[in-house]
Amino acid sequence: MNNKTLDIVNNVNTLINSFHDIWHLPTLQLVNKAWRERTPSVLLEAVQYTEQAITALEHWYAAVEHLVQMNGDTVTVDQAWRIANDMEELALAMNANNIKVTKCLDLLCYLCHN
Protein backbone atom coordinates (compact mmCIF):
# COMPACT_ATOMS: atom_id res chain seq x y z
CA MET A 1 0.00 0.00 0.00
CA ASN A 2 1.52 3.31 -1.04
CA ASN A 3 1.14 6.66 0.72
CA LYS A 4 -1.57 7.87 -1.65
CA THR A 5 -3.66 4.75 -1.04
CA LEU A 6 -3.14 5.08 2.70
CA ASP A 7 -4.33 8.71 2.54
CA ILE A 8 -7.50 7.70 0.69
CA VAL A 9 -8.27 4.95 3.21
CA ASN A 10 -7.61 7.34 6.10
CA ASN A 11 -9.85 10.01 4.54
CA VAL A 12 -12.68 7.53 4.03
CA ASN A 13 -12.32 6.25 7.60
CA THR A 14 -12.36 9.83 8.86
CA LEU A 15 -15.58 10.47 6.92
CA ILE A 16 -17.14 7.31 8.33
CA ASN A 17 -16.18 8.17 11.90
CA SER A 18 -17.37 11.75 11.59
CA PHE A 19 -20.72 10.61 10.18
CA HIS A 20 -21.13 8.23 13.11
CA ASP A 21 -20.27 10.95 15.64
CA ILE A 22 -22.25 13.81 14.08
CA TRP A 23 -25.27 12.03 12.63
CA HIS A 24 -25.66 8.33 13.33
CA LEU A 25 -25.21 8.15 17.11
CA PRO A 26 -27.29 11.29 17.85
CA THR A 27 -30.03 9.94 15.58
CA LEU A 28 -30.06 6.67 17.50
CA GLN A 29 -30.29 8.54 20.79
CA LEU A 30 -33.18 10.70 19.56
CA VAL A 31 -35.07 7.75 18.10
CA ASN A 32 -34.68 5.80 21.34
CA LYS A 33 -35.80 8.85 23.34
CA ALA A 34 -38.84 9.23 21.07
CA TRP A 35 -39.68 5.56 21.55
CA ARG A 36 -39.44 5.87 25.35
CA GLU A 37 -41.20 9.21 25.83
CA ARG A 38 -43.70 9.08 22.95
CA THR A 39 -44.37 12.80 22.97
CA PRO A 40 -45.01 14.87 19.85
CA SER A 41 -42.10 17.25 20.49
CA VAL A 42 -39.52 14.49 20.99
CA LEU A 43 -40.88 12.58 18.01
CA LEU A 44 -40.72 15.68 15.81
CA GLU A 45 -37.13 16.27 16.87
CA ALA A 46 -36.24 12.65 16.01
CA VAL A 47 -37.97 12.88 12.62
CA GLN A 48 -36.24 16.15 11.73
CA TYR A 49 -32.81 14.94 12.79
CA THR A 50 -33.28 11.63 10.95
CA GLU A 51 -34.21 13.51 7.77
CA GLN A 52 -31.12 15.71 8.12
CA ALA A 53 -28.97 12.63 8.75
CA ILE A 54 -30.28 10.95 5.61
CA THR A 55 -29.45 14.07 3.60
CA ALA A 56 -26.00 14.15 5.19
CA LEU A 57 -25.53 10.48 4.28
CA GLU A 58 -26.37 11.25 0.65
CA HIS A 59 -23.71 13.99 0.63
CA TRP A 60 -21.28 11.63 2.36
CA TYR A 61 -21.88 9.04 -0.38
CA ALA A 62 -21.12 11.64 -3.01
CA ALA A 63 -17.92 12.72 -1.23
CA VAL A 64 -16.67 9.15 -0.86
CA GLU A 65 -17.58 8.30 -4.43
CA HIS A 66 -15.78 11.40 -5.70
CA LEU A 67 -12.71 10.60 -3.58
CA VAL A 68 -12.55 7.02 -4.82
CA GLN A 69 -13.14 8.02 -8.46
CA MET A 70 -10.41 10.67 -8.31
CA ASN A 71 -7.97 8.10 -6.96
CA GLY A 72 -9.40 4.94 -8.49
CA ASP A 73 -6.04 3.85 -9.86
CA THR A 74 -4.62 3.60 -6.33
CA VAL A 75 -7.60 1.97 -4.58
CA THR A 76 -7.38 -1.81 -4.47
CA VAL A 77 -10.37 -4.05 -5.10
CA ASP A 78 -10.32 -5.08 -1.43
CA GLN A 79 -10.39 -1.46 -0.28
CA ALA A 80 -13.21 -0.64 -2.69
CA TRP A 81 -15.24 -3.55 -1.27
CA ARG A 82 -14.57 -2.39 2.30
CA ILE A 83 -15.66 1.14 1.43
CA ALA A 84 -18.81 -0.18 -0.29
CA ASN A 85 -19.61 -2.39 2.72
CA ASP A 86 -19.16 0.52 5.13
CA MET A 87 -21.48 2.65 3.01
CA GLU A 88 -24.07 -0.13 2.91
CA GLU A 89 -23.90 -0.61 6.69
CA LEU A 90 -24.54 3.09 7.27
CA ALA A 91 -27.45 3.10 4.83
CA LEU A 92 -29.00 0.06 6.54
CA ALA A 93 -28.53 1.63 9.98
CA MET A 94 -30.19 4.85 8.86
CA ASN A 95 -33.03 2.85 7.31
CA ALA A 96 -33.52 1.05 10.62
CA ASN A 97 -33.72 4.42 12.37
CA ASN A 98 -36.26 5.59 9.84
CA ILE A 99 -38.39 2.49 10.46
CA LYS A 100 -38.29 3.11 14.22
CA VAL A 101 -39.36 6.72 13.73
CA THR A 102 -42.23 5.57 11.51
CA LYS A 103 -43.35 3.10 14.19
CA CYS A 104 -43.23 5.90 16.76
CA LEU A 105 -45.37 8.06 14.49
CA ASP A 106 -47.88 5.25 14.02
CA LEU A 107 -48.07 4.67 17.77
CA LEU A 108 -48.50 8.38 18.47
CA CYS A 109 -51.28 8.65 15.89
CA TYR A 110 -53.00 5.64 17.42
CA LEU A 111 -52.75 7.13 20.93
CA CYS A 112 -54.09 10.48 19.74
CA HIS A 113 -57.12 8.88 18.11
CA ASN A 114 -58.04 6.66 21.05
XYZ file of N, CA, C and O in Angstrom:
456
model
N 0.853 -1.164 0.000
C 0.000 0.000 0.000
C 0.903 1.232 0.000
O 1.746 1.390 0.853
N 0.688 2.108 -0.988
C 1.516 3.305 -1.039
C 0.894 4.428 -0.218
O -0.208 4.294 0.317
N 1.612 5.537 -0.114
C 1.138 6.655 0.720
C -0.172 7.245 0.224
O -1.026 7.635 1.027
N -0.337 7.312 -1.101
C -1.570 7.874 -1.651
C -2.771 6.996 -1.292
O -3.818 7.491 -0.899
N -2.590 5.678 -1.400
C -3.662 4.749 -1.037
C -3.982 4.847 0.444
O -5.148 4.854 0.847
N -2.955 4.948 1.259
C -3.142 5.080 2.704
C -3.907 6.358 3.036
O -4.796 6.352 3.889
N -3.606 7.452 2.333
C -4.326 8.713 2.543
C -5.804 8.574 2.198
O -6.666 9.080 2.910
N -6.106 7.888 1.102
C -7.498 7.697 0.693
C -8.246 6.895 1.753
O -9.349 7.258 2.169
N -7.645 5.801 2.184
C -8.272 4.949 3.207
C -8.475 5.743 4.499
O -9.540 5.677 5.112
N -7.484 6.514 4.896
C -7.611 7.339 6.102
C -8.709 8.388 5.944
O -9.482 8.630 6.877
N -8.799 9.015 4.776
C -9.846 10.009 4.537
C -11.237 9.387 4.595
O -12.159 9.954 5.184
N -11.382 8.220 3.991
C -12.676 7.534 4.025
C -13.024 7.143 5.456
O -14.156 7.335 5.905
N -12.064 6.607 6.191
C -12.317 6.247 7.596
C -12.670 7.471 8.430
O -13.541 7.398 9.312
N -12.032 8.590 8.161
C -12.362 9.829 8.864
C -13.792 10.258 8.554
O -14.538 10.659 9.452
N -14.196 10.145 7.291
C -15.575 10.475 6.915
C -16.573 9.559 7.621
O -17.608 10.007 8.110
N -16.254 8.279 7.665
C -17.137 7.309 8.333
C -17.272 7.645 9.813
O -18.383 7.713 10.351
N -16.152 7.864 10.465
C -16.180 8.169 11.901
C -16.900 9.469 12.190
O -17.650 9.566 13.167
N -16.689 10.471 11.348
C -17.369 11.748 11.589
C -18.870 11.613 11.373
O -19.663 12.206 12.108
N -19.285 10.821 10.386
C -20.715 10.608 10.183
C -21.328 9.918 11.397
O -22.401 10.298 11.867
N -20.636 8.915 11.908
C -21.130 8.230 13.114
C -21.275 9.210 14.275
O -22.306 9.222 14.954
N -20.266 10.027 14.506
C -20.268 10.950 15.643
C -21.307 12.064 15.490
O -21.998 12.412 16.449
N -21.403 12.625 14.283
C -22.251 13.806 14.076
C -23.707 13.428 13.802
O -24.619 14.118 14.252
N -23.924 12.343 13.074
C -25.275 12.030 12.633
C -25.828 10.715 13.172
O -26.944 10.683 13.692
N -25.084 9.635 13.028
C -25.662 8.332 13.327
C -25.972 8.138 14.816
O -27.097 7.787 15.180
N -24.989 8.357 15.674
C -25.214 8.153 17.110
C -26.268 9.101 17.682
O -27.161 8.658 18.413
N -26.225 10.414 17.350
C -27.293 11.287 17.849
C -28.685 10.884 17.335
O -29.667 10.997 18.063
N -28.749 10.391 16.112
C -30.035 9.940 15.579
C -30.551 8.757 16.386
O -31.732 8.709 16.752
N -29.667 7.808 16.668
C -30.063 6.666 17.497
C -30.581 7.117 18.857
O -31.602 6.619 19.346
N -29.881 8.050 19.468
C -30.292 8.544 20.787
C -31.658 9.210 20.720
O -32.515 8.979 21.580
N -31.891 10.026 19.687
C -33.183 10.703 19.559
C -34.311 9.721 19.259
O -35.422 9.862 19.794
N -34.041 8.746 18.417
C -35.073 7.748 18.096
C -35.420 6.938 19.342
O -36.598 6.690 19.634
N -34.410 6.539 20.093
C -34.678 5.798 21.336
C -35.442 6.653 22.341
O -36.354 6.167 23.013
N -35.093 7.934 22.443
C -35.800 8.846 23.342
C -37.259 8.993 22.902
O -38.168 8.981 23.735
N -37.466 9.105 21.596
C -38.837 9.225 21.075
C -39.637 7.968 21.380
O -40.821 8.039 21.730
N -38.998 6.818 21.270
C -39.685 5.559 21.551
C -40.067 5.456 23.026
O -41.151 4.985 23.372
N -39.168 5.936 23.905
C -39.435 5.872 25.346
C -40.499 6.888 25.767
O -41.430 6.559 26.485
N -40.333 8.135 25.329
C -41.205 9.214 25.826
C -42.513 9.331 25.067
O -43.515 9.759 25.639
N -42.495 9.061 23.789
C -43.697 9.079 22.948
C -44.467 10.398 23.026
O -45.696 10.399 23.122
N -43.730 11.485 23.000
C -44.371 12.801 22.973
C -44.186 13.418 21.594
O -43.189 13.140 20.917
N -45.126 14.257 21.177
C -45.011 14.867 19.845
C -43.714 15.670 19.649
O -43.095 15.584 18.593
N -43.295 16.410 20.665
C -42.103 17.245 20.489
C -40.842 16.411 20.312
O -39.991 16.710 19.460
N -40.701 15.353 21.103
C -39.525 14.488 20.986
C -39.559 13.726 19.661
O -38.538 13.567 18.997
N -40.742 13.288 19.272
C -40.882 12.577 18.014
C -40.550 13.488 16.833
O -39.834 13.087 15.918
N -41.027 14.723 16.878
C -40.724 15.679 15.815
C -39.223 15.926 15.717
O -38.654 15.960 14.623
N -38.573 16.065 16.862
C -37.127 16.266 16.875
C -36.410 15.065 16.243
O -35.477 15.229 15.437
N -36.849 13.864 16.568
C -36.236 12.655 16.009
C -36.452 12.573 14.501
O -35.537 12.230 13.751
N -37.654 12.910 14.055
C -37.967 12.880 12.623
C -37.095 13.890 11.876
O -36.488 13.566 10.847
N -37.020 15.116 12.397
C -36.236 16.151 11.726
C -34.752 15.789 11.672
O -34.109 15.953 10.634
N -34.225 15.297 12.765
C -32.812 14.942 12.794
C -32.530 13.753 11.878
O -31.504 13.719 11.191
N -33.448 12.787 11.844
C -33.283 11.634 10.954
C -33.282 12.084 9.498
O -32.464 11.623 8.700
N -34.175 12.989 9.139
C -34.210 13.507 7.767
C -32.909 14.220 7.417
O -32.367 14.038 6.326
N -32.392 15.020 8.357
C -31.120 15.707 8.120
C -29.977 14.706 7.997
O -29.077 14.879 7.166
N -30.015 13.658 8.801
C -28.967 12.634 8.751
C -28.991 11.894 7.419
O -27.934 11.576 6.859
N -30.171 11.620 6.907
C -30.284 10.947 5.614
C -29.722 11.846 4.508
O -28.988 11.379 3.633
N -30.022 13.126 4.564
C -29.453 14.075 3.598
C -27.935 14.124 3.728
O -27.215 14.112 2.725
N -27.448 14.144 4.960
C -25.995 14.148 5.188
C -25.364 12.872 4.634
O -24.276 12.918 4.050
N -26.051 11.740 4.795
C -25.534 10.484 4.280
C -25.439 10.517 2.753
O -24.467 10.024 2.178
N -26.416 11.123 2.107
C -26.368 11.255 0.649
C -25.155 12.086 0.218
O -24.461 11.745 -0.746
N -24.884 13.170 0.936
C -23.706 13.990 0.635
C -22.427 13.219 0.926
O -21.438 13.331 0.197
N -22.434 12.437 2.005
C -21.276 11.630 2.363
C -20.991 10.616 1.265
O -19.846 10.421 0.870
N -22.049 9.966 0.742
C -21.884 9.036 -0.376
C -21.186 9.716 -1.542
O -20.262 9.173 -2.133
N -21.685 10.908 -1.879
C -21.117 11.643 -3.013
C -19.648 11.981 -2.771
O -18.817 11.867 -3.687
N -19.310 12.382 -1.550
C -17.921 12.725 -1.231
C -17.019 11.500 -1.327
O -15.922 11.567 -1.900
N -17.476 10.382 -0.795
C -16.674 9.150 -0.855
C -16.532 8.688 -2.301
O -15.436 8.337 -2.745
N -17.628 8.715 -3.035
C -17.582 8.299 -4.432
C -16.615 9.170 -5.227
O -15.797 8.662 -6.005
N -16.678 10.467 -5.005
C -15.776 11.399 -5.698
C -14.320 11.111 -5.324
O -13.437 11.071 -6.188
N -14.065 10.892 -4.054
C -12.710 10.605 -3.575
C -12.161 9.326 -4.212
O -11.022 9.290 -4.676
N -12.996 8.293 -4.250
C -12.552 7.023 -4.825
C -12.363 7.150 -6.335
O -11.381 6.641 -6.895
N -13.266 7.858 -7.012
C -13.137 8.020 -8.461
C -11.887 8.819 -8.826
O -11.203 8.497 -9.794
N -11.601 9.848 -8.045
C -10.407 10.666 -8.312
C -9.134 9.841 -8.166
O -8.139 10.093 -8.825
N -9.162 8.877 -7.272
C -7.971 8.099 -6.961
C -8.171 6.626 -7.249
O -7.539 5.788 -6.614
N -9.047 6.318 -8.199
C -9.397 4.940 -8.494
C -8.218 4.059 -8.854
O -8.215 2.863 -8.590
N -7.191 4.655 -9.452
C -6.043 3.853 -9.856
C -5.218 3.376 -8.667
O -4.434 2.444 -8.782
N -5.408 4.001 -7.494
C -4.620 3.601 -6.328
C -5.441 2.841 -5.291
O -4.904 2.394 -4.290
N -6.745 2.701 -5.510
C -7.603 1.966 -4.584
C -7.662 0.517 -5.041
O -7.985 0.231 -6.188
N -7.335 -0.392 -4.128
C -7.376 -1.814 -4.466
C -8.824 -2.302 -4.461
O -9.717 -1.656 -3.904
N -9.039 -3.452 -5.066
C -10.374 -4.051 -5.096
C -10.854 -4.311 -3.671
O -12.013 -4.048 -3.331
N -9.973 -4.806 -2.826
C -10.323 -5.082 -1.434
C -10.761 -3.802 -0.708
O -11.755 -3.799 0.023
N -10.025 -2.727 -0.925
C -10.388 -1.457 -0.285
C -11.716 -0.939 -0.819
O -12.536 -0.420 -0.056
N -11.936 -1.077 -2.102
C -13.206 -0.637 -2.691
C -14.374 -1.416 -2.091
O -15.423 -0.843 -1.785
N -14.189 -2.734 -1.884
C -15.242 -3.546 -1.265
C -15.485 -3.116 0.175
O -16.627 -3.044 0.626
N -14.410 -2.840 0.907
C -14.575 -2.393 2.296
C -15.335 -1.071 2.356
O -16.221 -0.887 3.200
N -14.978 -0.151 1.478
C -15.664 1.139 1.432
C -17.143 0.928 1.096
O -18.032 1.494 1.745
N -17.419 0.095 0.097
C -18.813 -0.184 -0.288
C -19.580 -0.827 0.864
O -20.742 -0.479 1.116
N -18.943 -1.752 1.577
C -19.607 -2.391 2.720
C -19.890 -1.398 3.832
O -20.967 -1.424 4.444
N -18.939 -0.503 4.109
C -19.158 0.523 5.131
C -20.321 1.434 4.747
O -21.152 1.787 5.594
N -20.388 1.800 3.476
C -21.481 2.650 3.011
C -22.819 1.934 3.146
O -23.809 2.522 3.572
N -22.830 0.656 2.799
C -24.066 -0.126 2.908
C -24.507 -0.266 4.363
O -25.698 -0.149 4.673
N -23.572 -0.497 5.268
C -23.905 -0.613 6.688
C -24.531 0.676 7.216
O -25.508 0.637 7.967
N -23.969 1.814 6.829
C -24.544 3.091 7.267
C -25.945 3.290 6.699
O -26.849 3.742 7.411
N -26.123 2.955 5.440
C -27.447 3.103 4.832
C -28.473 2.213 5.532
O -29.598 2.644 5.811
N -28.089 0.977 5.841
C -29.000 0.065 6.540
C -29.319 0.566 7.947
O -30.459 0.470 8.405
N -28.308 1.095 8.629
C -28.532 1.628 9.976
C -29.485 2.814 9.937
O -30.379 2.934 10.780
N -29.298 3.694 8.960
C -30.187 4.854 8.860
C -31.591 4.416 8.481
O -32.572 4.979 8.945
N -31.715 3.382 7.656
C -33.029 2.853 7.307
C -33.718 2.283 8.537
O -34.917 2.470 8.732
N -32.958 1.592 9.381
C -33.525 1.047 10.622
C -34.026 2.179 11.515
O -35.104 2.069 12.118
N -33.272 3.256 11.597
C -33.719 4.421 12.375
C -35.007 4.978 11.806
O -35.923 5.340 12.548
N -35.080 5.062 10.496
C -36.262 5.593 9.836
C -37.479 4.720 10.127
O -38.576 5.225 10.363
N -37.292 3.414 10.137
C -38.386 2.489 10.456
C -38.853 2.696 11.898
O -40.056 2.726 12.168
N -37.917 2.873 12.823
C -38.288 3.106 14.220
C -39.071 4.406 14.370
O -40.048 4.466 15.112
N -38.648 5.450 13.666
C -39.360 6.721 13.729
C -40.776 6.550 13.177
O -41.741 7.064 13.745
N -40.911 5.812 12.099
C -42.230 5.568 11.514
C -43.124 4.817 12.497
O -44.306 5.139 12.647
N -42.573 3.831 13.191
C -43.353 3.097 14.194
C -43.769 4.019 15.332
O -44.894 3.914 15.839
N -42.880 4.924 15.725
C -43.228 5.898 16.763
C -44.379 6.785 16.294
O -45.299 7.070 17.059
N -44.304 7.234 15.047
C -45.375 8.064 14.495
C -46.698 7.309 14.479
O -47.740 7.860 14.850
N -46.661 6.061 14.049
C -47.877 5.245 14.022
C -48.474 5.094 15.422
O -49.683 5.224 15.611
N -47.608 4.823 16.392
C -48.066 4.669 17.767
C -48.658 5.972 18.294
O -49.723 5.980 18.922
N -48.007 7.078 18.014
C -48.503 8.377 18.471
C -49.854 8.697 17.836
O -50.768 9.165 18.526
N -49.995 8.417 16.548
C -51.278 8.647 15.888
C -52.375 7.784 16.493
O -53.490 8.248 16.726
N -52.034 6.533 16.791
C -53.000 5.640 17.422
C -53.424 6.173 18.789
O -54.607 6.202 19.112
N -52.440 6.607 19.579
C -52.746 7.126 20.927
C -53.569 8.401 20.858
O -54.439 8.618 21.712
N -53.330 9.223 19.874
C -54.094 10.477 19.740
C -55.530 10.235 19.326
O -56.403 11.022 19.664
N -55.760 9.168 18.594
C -57.120 8.883 18.109
C -57.915 7.999 19.041
O -59.088 7.748 18.812
N -57.310 7.524 20.104
C -58.036 6.658 21.053
C -58.084 7.248 22.432
O -57.472 8.080 22.868
